[in-house]
Amino acid sequence: MDSTGLSSNATCSLEPPHISIGVLICLVLLLGLLLNIFSLWVFMRRIPQWKPGTILQFHLAISDVIVCPLAPFLMVYFAQSEDWPFGSFMCRFKIALLTIHFYGSILFLTLISIHRYISVVYHSQDSCMKQKDFVKKLCVGVWLVVLIKGGVCLCLLDVSTVNNHTLCLSIHQRENTEVYFVMNFFLLILGFLAPFTVSLFCYIRLAKSVSSINACHQKGKLIKSKSRKTVAVCVVIFGLCFLPMNVVRTVVVVVRKYFANNCKLFYQVETAYFASWILSSANCCLDPLIYCFSSQNFTKAIYSSLRKIGARIQTPREDQEHNSALNTHITRSAGNKENNSDTR
């Protein structure tokens, strides 16, 4: 679940967030929609041969795309000062999509980390993570898990009215206090901490393995570069997008349950909660960097696509070949001139 709701104490009035919160969230989601639709198009149309890593990246892009169409609904919700006008079903549907996106992204990022770790550290050994059929089954399993999570949230959560405002997944919903408290710690441990621990282990081991790779050879340099960039982006996504939301949401549920009369403290954590929501949405825009850094075929496909629409862009290899050909041409031209002068 991407956000959580809490009860409202009678002494703490409803203070809707600033409209800028909704604007920023919508801009981030719309940018993520464009980037991931383009990524999906590249995967489906420009990369004919899929490897296990490509399959994982494709499913990560899908998990990012499914949440982006919520942008207009969220914009209206925040523009009307947290007043949900779309009814109970759409509220439940929104909650389900946010849950599927948030924890689907975490699980697919974890699988990408495991795959990269095995591919580099155990590159000479056979592994089920290097088999496309097994990876496809893993992806189906991930979708089943997140669909179950989304279905549970859809069944348990609904709209409610507070101070003449129809709230949907708001921290001011009184009747959901206990449900959100229990649900938060369940999702925190199984949905974030467990995958993050596995990913962190893979990052540390991968970093140690990469540091011992011989960088004198071109292949070694390429592996080092790709692995370091992939690890860096994954760490940034976990640290910037997923960690703040889980930490702040946990603080909010604790404050609302045990310090409900401290309105000043509640408003402070509420502000931090909305800020973490913006950061969690940014993972839609950062995930495409993983496809560029970890897949040479994806980068080549982008260059090829840009050339077809008229952009004159050369890959580093093409630049090198062009310079080599140019130098050869200059050398031959100079040799011809010398031969001509000798003939004269």
CSV table of C-alpha atoms in Angstrom, one decimal:
chain,number,residue,atom,x,y,z
A,1,MET,CA,0.0,0.0,0.0
A,2,ASP,CA,1.5,3.3,-1.1
A,3,SER,CA,-0.2,5.3,1.7
A,4,THR,CA,-2.1,4.6,4.8
A,5,GLY,CA,-5.1,6.0,6.7
A,6,LEU,CA,-5.5,6.8,10.3
A,7,SER,CA,-8.1,8.0,12.7
A,8,SER,CA,-8.9,11.6,13.4
A,9,ASN,CA,-9.1,12.9,16.9
A,10,ALA,CA,-11.9,15.3,17.8
A,11,THR,CA,-9.4,17.9,19.0
A,12,CYS,CA,-7.4,17.8,15.7
A,13,SER,CA,-9.2,19.5,12.8
A,14,LEU,CA,-8.9,18.4,9.2
A,15,GLU,CA,-6.3,20.5,7.5
A,16,PRO,CA,-6.1,19.5,3.8
A,17,PRO,CA,-2.7,19.5,2.1
A,18,HIS,CA,-1.6,22.3,-0.1
A,19,ILE,CA,-2.6,22.0,-3.8
A,20,SER,CA,1.1,21.9,-4.7
A,21,ILE,CA,1.2,18.3,-3.2
A,22,GLY,CA,-1.3,17.1,-5.8
A,23,VAL,CA,0.4,19.1,-8.6
A,24,LEU,CA,3.8,17.5,-7.9
A,25,ILE,CA,2.4,14.0,-7.6
A,26,CYS,CA,0.6,14.3,-10.9
A,27,LEU,CA,3.6,15.7,-12.7
A,28,VAL,CA,5.8,12.9,-11.4
A,29,LEU,CA,3.2,10.3,-12.5
A,30,LEU,CA,2.6,11.8,-15.9
A,31,LEU,CA,6.4,11.9,-16.5
A,32,GLY,CA,6.6,8.3,-15.3
A,33,LEU,CA,3.8,7.3,-17.7
A,34,LEU,CA,5.6,8.7,-20.7
A,35,LEU,CA,9.0,7.2,-19.8
A,36,ASN,CA,7.5,3.7,-19.1
A,37,ILE,CA,5.3,3.6,-22.1
A,38,PHE,CA,8.3,4.4,-24.2
A,39,SER,CA,10.3,1.7,-22.3
A,40,LEU,CA,7.5,-0.9,-23.0
A,41,TRP,CA,7.5,0.0,-26.6
A,42,VAL,CA,11.3,-0.4,-26.8
A,43,PHE,CA,11.0,-3.8,-25.1
A,44,MET,CA,8.2,-5.1,-27.4
A,45,ARG,CA,9.2,-3.6,-30.7
A,46,ARG,CA,12.9,-3.0,-30.7
A,47,ILE,CA,14.3,-6.0,-28.7
A,48,PRO,CA,13.4,-9.3,-30.4
A,49,GLN,CA,15.6,-11.5,-28.2
A,50,TRP,CA,14.7,-11.3,-24.5
A,51,LYS,CA,17.0,-12.5,-21.8
A,52,PRO,CA,15.9,-13.2,-18.2
A,53,GLY,CA,17.0,-9.7,-17.1
A,54,THR,CA,14.9,-8.2,-19.9
A,55,ILE,CA,11.8,-10.1,-18.7
A,56,LEU,CA,12.2,-8.7,-15.2
A,57,GLN,CA,12.7,-5.2,-16.5
A,58,PHE,CA,9.6,-5.5,-18.7
A,59,HIS,CA,7.4,-6.5,-15.7
A,60,LEU,CA,8.9,-3.7,-13.6
A,61,ALA,CA,7.9,-1.2,-16.3
A,62,ILE,CA,4.3,-2.7,-16.2
A,63,SER,CA,4.1,-2.2,-12.5
A,64,ASP,CA,5.1,1.4,-12.9
A,65,VAL,CA,2.6,2.1,-15.8
A,66,ILE,CA,-0.5,0.8,-14.0
A,67,VAL,CA,-0.4,3.5,-11.3
A,68,CYS,CA,0.2,6.5,-13.6
A,69,PRO,CA,-3.4,6.8,-14.9
A,70,LEU,CA,-4.4,7.7,-11.4
A,71,ALA,CA,-2.8,11.1,-11.8
A,72,PRO,CA,-6.0,13.0,-12.8
A,73,PHE,CA,-8.1,11.4,-10.0
A,74,LEU,CA,-5.4,12.4,-7.4
A,75,MET,CA,-5.2,15.9,-8.8
A,76,VAL,CA,-9.0,16.4,-8.4
A,77,TYR,CA,-8.8,14.9,-4.9
A,78,PHE,CA,-6.2,17.3,-3.7
A,79,ALA,CA,-7.6,20.2,-5.6
A,80,GLN,CA,-10.9,19.7,-3.7
A,81,SER,CA,-9.1,19.7,-0.3
A,82,GLU,CA,-9.1,15.9,0.1
A,83,ASP,CA,-12.7,15.4,-1.0
A,84,TRP,CA,-13.1,12.3,-3.0
A,85,PRO,CA,-15.9,12.7,-5.6
A,86,PHE,CA,-15.6,9.4,-7.5
A,87,GLY,CA,-17.4,7.1,-5.2
A,88,SER,CA,-16.6,4.0,-3.2
A,89,PHE,CA,-15.6,1.6,-6.0
A,90,MET,CA,-13.1,4.0,-7.5
A,91,CYS,CA,-11.6,4.7,-4.1
A,92,ARG,CA,-11.1,0.9,-3.5
A,93,PHE,CA,-9.7,0.6,-7.1
A,94,LYS,CA,-7.2,3.4,-6.4
A,95,ILE,CA,-6.1,1.7,-3.2
A,96,ALA,CA,-5.6,-1.6,-5.0
A,97,LEU,CA,-3.5,0.0,-7.8
A,98,LEU,CA,-1.3,1.9,-5.4
A,99,THR,CA,-0.7,-1.3,-3.4
A,100,ILE,CA,0.1,-3.4,-6.5
A,101,HIS,CA,2.4,-0.7,-8.0
A,102,PHE,CA,4.3,0.0,-4.8
A,103,TYR,CA,5.0,-3.5,-3.7
A,104,GLY,CA,5.2,-4.9,-7.2
A,105,SER,CA,8.0,-2.4,-7.9
A,106,ILE,CA,9.9,-3.4,-4.7
A,107,LEU,CA,9.7,-7.2,-5.6
A,108,PHE,CA,10.7,-6.8,-9.2
A,109,LEU,CA,13.6,-4.5,-8.2
A,110,THR,CA,14.7,-7.2,-5.7
A,111,LEU,CA,14.6,-9.9,-8.4
A,112,ILE,CA,16.6,-7.7,-10.7
A,113,SER,CA,19.2,-7.3,-8.0
A,114,ILE,CA,19.3,-11.1,-7.4
A,115,HIS,CA,19.6,-11.7,-11.1
A,116,ARG,CA,22.4,-9.2,-11.5
A,117,TYR,CA,24.2,-10.6,-8.5
A,118,ILE,CA,24.1,-14.2,-9.8
A,119,SER,CA,25.0,-13.2,-13.4
A,120,VAL,CA,28.2,-11.4,-12.2
A,121,VAL,CA,29.3,-13.4,-9.2
A,122,TYR,CA,28.4,-16.8,-10.5
A,123,HIS,CA,28.7,-16.0,-14.2
A,124,SER,CA,30.4,-19.4,-15.0
A,125,GLN,CA,27.8,-21.5,-13.1
A,126,ASP,CA,24.3,-22.6,-14.1
A,127,SER,CA,21.5,-21.1,-12.2
A,128,CYS,CA,17.7,-21.1,-12.5
A,129,MET,CA,17.8,-17.3,-12.5
A,130,LYS,CA,19.5,-17.5,-15.9
A,131,GLN,CA,16.6,-19.6,-17.4
A,132,LYS,CA,13.8,-17.6,-19.0
A,133,ASP,CA,11.1,-20.2,-18.2
A,134,PHE,CA,11.9,-20.0,-14.5
A,135,VAL,CA,12.0,-16.2,-14.5
A,136,LYS,CA,8.6,-16.0,-16.2
A,137,LYS,CA,7.2,-18.2,-13.4
A,138,LEU,CA,8.8,-15.9,-10.8
A,139,CYS,CA,7.1,-12.9,-12.4
A,140,VAL,CA,3.7,-14.7,-12.4
A,141,GLY,CA,4.3,-15.4,-8.7
A,142,VAL,CA,5.1,-11.8,-7.9
A,143,TRP,CA,1.9,-10.7,-9.7
A,144,LEU,CA,-0.2,-13.2,-7.7
A,145,VAL,CA,1.3,-11.9,-4.4
A,146,VAL,CA,0.8,-8.2,-5.1
A,147,LEU,CA,-2.7,-8.9,-6.5
A,148,ILE,CA,-3.6,-10.7,-3.3
A,149,LYS,CA,-2.3,-7.7,-1.3
A,150,GLY,CA,-4.2,-5.3,-3.5
A,151,GLY,CA,-7.4,-7.4,-3.1
A,152,VAL,CA,-7.1,-7.4,0.7
A,153,CYS,CA,-6.7,-3.7,0.8
A,154,LEU,CA,-9.6,-3.3,-1.6
A,155,CYS,CA,-11.8,-5.3,0.7
A,156,LEU,CA,-10.8,-3.7,4.0
A,157,LEU,CA,-10.6,-0.1,3.1
A,158,ASP,CA,-13.3,2.3,1.8
A,159,VAL,CA,-14.4,6.0,1.8
A,160,SER,CA,-15.6,7.8,4.9
A,161,THR,CA,-16.9,11.2,5.8
A,162,VAL,CA,-15.0,13.6,8.1
A,163,ASN,CA,-16.1,17.2,8.5
A,164,ASN,CA,-18.3,17.0,5.3
A,165,HIS,CA,-15.3,15.7,3.4
A,166,THR,CA,-15.4,12.3,1.7
A,167,LEU,CA,-12.0,10.8,2.4
A,168,CYS,CA,-10.2,8.0,0.5
A,169,LEU,CA,-7.0,6.5,2.0
A,170,SER,CA,-6.6,9.5,4.3
A,171,ILE,CA,-4.8,9.7,7.6
A,172,HIS,CA,-7.9,11.4,9.1
A,173,GLN,CA,-10.2,8.4,8.8
A,174,ARG,CA,-11.3,7.5,12.3
A,175,GLU,CA,-12.7,4.0,11.8
A,176,ASN,CA,-9.6,2.6,10.1
A,177,THR,CA,-7.1,3.3,12.9
A,178,GLU,CA,-6.6,-0.3,14.1
A,179,VAL,CA,-6.8,-1.8,10.6
A,180,TYR,CA,-4.1,0.6,9.3
A,181,PHE,CA,-1.9,0.0,12.3
A,182,VAL,CA,-1.8,-3.8,11.9
A,183,MET,CA,-1.6,-3.5,8.1
A,184,ASN,CA,1.3,-1.1,8.1
A,185,PHE,CA,3.5,-3.4,10.2
A,186,PHE,CA,2.6,-6.4,8.1
A,187,LEU,CA,3.5,-4.6,4.9
A,188,LEU,CA,6.5,-3.0,6.4
A,189,ILE,CA,8.1,-6.3,7.4
A,190,LEU,CA,7.1,-8.6,4.5
A,191,GLY,CA,6.6,-6.0,1.8
A,192,PHE,CA,9.7,-3.8,2.4
A,193,LEU,CA,12.2,-5.0,5.0
A,194,ALA,CA,12.5,-8.6,3.8
A,195,PRO,CA,13.0,-7.6,0.1
A,196,PHE,CA,15.3,-4.7,1.0
A,197,THR,CA,17.5,-7.0,3.1
A,198,VAL,CA,17.9,-9.4,0.2
A,199,SER,CA,18.6,-6.6,-2.2
A,200,LEU,CA,21.2,-5.1,0.2
A,201,PHE,CA,23.0,-8.4,0.5
A,202,CYS,CA,23.1,-8.7,-3.3
A,203,TYR,CA,24.4,-5.1,-3.6
A,204,ILE,CA,27.2,-5.7,-1.0
A,205,ARG,CA,28.3,-9.0,-2.5
A,206,LEU,CA,28.1,-7.6,-6.0
A,207,ALA,CA,30.2,-4.6,-5.1
A,208,LYS,CA,32.9,-6.8,-3.7
A,209,SER,CA,32.9,-9.0,-6.7
A,210,VAL,CA,33.0,-6.2,-9.2
A,211,SER,CA,36.0,-4.6,-7.4
A,212,SER,CA,38.0,-7.7,-8.1
A,213,ILE,CA,37.2,-7.8,-11.8
A,214,ASN,CA,40.2,-7.1,-14.1
A,215,ALA,CA,39.5,-3.7,-15.7
A,216,CYS,CA,42.3,-4.0,-18.2
A,217,HIS,CA,40.1,-5.9,-20.6
A,218,GLN,CA,37.2,-4.2,-22.4
A,219,LYS,CA,34.7,-6.8,-21.2
A,220,GLY,CA,35.8,-6.3,-17.6
A,221,LYS,CA,35.4,-2.6,-17.9
A,222,LEU,CA,31.9,-3.0,-19.3
A,223,ILE,CA,30.8,-5.4,-16.6
A,224,LYS,CA,32.2,-3.1,-13.9
A,225,SER,CA,30.5,0.0,-15.4
A,226,LYS,CA,27.1,-1.7,-15.9
A,227,SER,CA,27.1,-3.3,-12.4
A,228,ARG,CA,28.1,-0.1,-10.6
A,229,LYS,CA,25.5,1.9,-12.4
A,230,THR,CA,22.8,-0.7,-11.8
A,231,VAL,CA,23.6,-1.0,-8.1
A,232,ALA,CA,23.7,2.8,-7.7
A,233,VAL,CA,20.3,3.3,-9.3
A,234,CYS,CA,18.7,0.5,-7.2
A,235,VAL,CA,20.2,1.9,-4.0
A,236,VAL,CA,18.9,5.4,-4.8
A,237,ILE,CA,15.4,4.0,-5.6
A,238,PHE,CA,15.2,2.0,-2.4
A,239,GLY,CA,16.7,4.8,-0.3
A,240,LEU,CA,14.9,7.8,-1.9
A,241,CYS,CA,11.5,6.3,-2.9
A,242,PHE,CA,10.6,3.3,-0.8
A,243,LEU,CA,12.4,3.8,2.6
A,244,PRO,CA,10.9,7.3,3.4
A,245,MET,CA,7.4,6.2,2.8
A,246,ASN,CA,7.7,3.1,4.9
A,247,VAL,CA,9.5,4.9,7.8
A,248,VAL,CA,7.2,8.0,7.8
A,249,ARG,CA,4.0,5.9,7.5
A,250,THR,CA,5.1,3.8,10.5
A,251,VAL,CA,5.7,7.0,12.5
A,252,VAL,CA,2.3,8.3,11.5
A,253,VAL,CA,0.4,5.2,12.5
A,254,VAL,CA,2.2,5.2,15.9
A,255,VAL,CA,1.5,8.9,16.5
A,256,ARG,CA,-2.1,8.6,15.6
A,257,LYS,CA,-2.7,5.6,17.7
A,258,TYR,CA,-0.7,6.6,20.9
A,259,PHE,CA,-0.4,10.4,20.7
A,260,ALA,CA,-3.7,11.3,19.1
A,261,ASN,CA,-4.1,14.5,21.3
A,262,ASN,CA,-0.8,16.0,20.2
A,263,CYS,CA,-2.2,17.8,17.1
A,264,LYS,CA,1.1,19.7,16.5
A,265,LEU,CA,3.1,16.5,16.3
A,266,PHE,CA,0.4,14.9,14.1
A,267,TYR,CA,0.4,17.8,11.6
A,268,GLN,CA,4.2,17.6,11.4
A,269,VAL,CA,4.2,13.9,10.6
A,270,GLU,CA,1.3,14.5,8.2
A,271,THR,CA,3.4,17.0,6.2
A,272,ALA,CA,6.3,14.5,6.1
A,273,TYR,CA,3.9,11.8,5.0
A,274,PHE,CA,2.8,13.8,1.9
A,275,ALA,CA,6.4,14.6,1.1
A,276,SER,CA,7.3,10.9,1.3
A,277,TRP,CA,4.3,10.1,-1.0
A,278,ILE,CA,5.8,12.4,-3.7
A,279,LEU,CA,9.2,10.7,-3.3
A,280,SER,CA,7.6,7.2,-3.6
A,281,SER,CA,5.9,8.2,-6.8
A,282,ALA,CA,9.3,9.2,-8.3
A,283,ASN,CA,10.4,5.6,-8.7
A,284,CYS,CA,8.3,5.5,-11.9
A,285,CYS,CA,10.7,8.0,-13.4
A,286,LEU,CA,13.9,6.4,-12.0
A,287,ASP,CA,13.3,2.8,-12.9
A,288,PRO,CA,13.9,3.4,-16.7
A,289,LEU,CA,17.5,4.3,-15.8
A,290,ILE,CA,18.0,0.7,-14.7
A,291,TYR,CA,17.0,-0.5,-18.2
A,292,CYS,CA,19.6,1.9,-19.8
A,293,PHE,CA,22.4,1.0,-17.4
A,294,SER,CA,21.9,-2.8,-17.2
A,295,SER,CA,20.9,-3.6,-20.8
A,296,GLN,CA,23.1,-2.8,-23.7
A,297,ASN,CA,20.4,-4.0,-26.1
A,298,PHE,CA,18.0,-1.5,-24.5
A,299,THR,CA,20.4,1.4,-25.1
A,300,LYS,CA,21.1,0.4,-28.6
A,301,ALA,CA,17.3,0.1,-29.3
A,302,ILE,CA,16.9,3.7,-28.1
A,303,TYR,CA,19.6,5.0,-30.4
A,304,SER,CA,18.1,3.0,-33.3
A,305,SER,CA,14.6,4.4,-32.5
A,306,LEU,CA,15.9,8.0,-32.3
A,307,ARG,CA,17.7,7.6,-35.6
A,308,LYS,CA,14.5,6.4,-37.3
A,309,ILE,CA,12.6,9.6,-36.2
A,310,GLY,CA,15.4,11.7,-37.7
A,311,ALA,CA,17.7,12.3,-34.7
A,312,ARG,CA,21.4,12.1,-35.6
A,313,ILE,CA,22.9,10.3,-32.6
A,314,GLN,CA,25.8,7.9,-32.6
A,315,THR,CA,26.7,5.3,-30.1
A,316,PRO,CA,30.2,5.4,-28.6
A,317,ARG,CA,31.2,2.4,-30.7
A,318,GLU,CA,29.9,4.1,-33.8
A,319,ASP,CA,31.9,7.3,-32.9
A,320,GLN,CA,35.0,5.2,-32.5
A,321,GLU,CA,34.4,3.4,-35.9
A,322,HIS,CA,33.7,6.8,-37.5
A,323,ASN,CA,36.9,8.3,-36.2
A,324,SER,CA,38.9,5.3,-37.2
A,325,ALA,CA,37.5,5.4,-40.7
A,326,LEU,CA,38.2,9.1,-40.8
A,327,ASN,CA,41.8,8.7,-39.7
A,328,THR,CA,42.2,5.9,-42.3
A,329,HIS,CA,40.8,8.1,-45.0
A,330,ILE,CA,43.1,11.0,-44.0
A,331,THR,CA,46.2,8.7,-43.9
A,332,ARG,CA,45.3,7.3,-47.3
A,333,SER,CA,44.8,10.8,-48.7
A,334,ALA,CA,48.1,11.9,-47.4
A,335,GLY,CA,49.8,8.9,-48.9
A,336,ASN,CA,48.3,9.5,-52.3
A,337,LYS,CA,49.5,13.1,-52.2
A,338,GLU,CA,53.0,12.0,-51.4
A,339,ASN,CA,52.9,9.4,-54.2
A,340,ASN,CA,51.7,12.0,-56.6
A,341,SER,CA,54.4,14.5,-55.6
A,342,ASP,CA,57.0,11.7,-56.0
A,343,THR,CA,55.7,10.9,-59.5
A,344,ARG,CA,56.0,14.6,-60.5
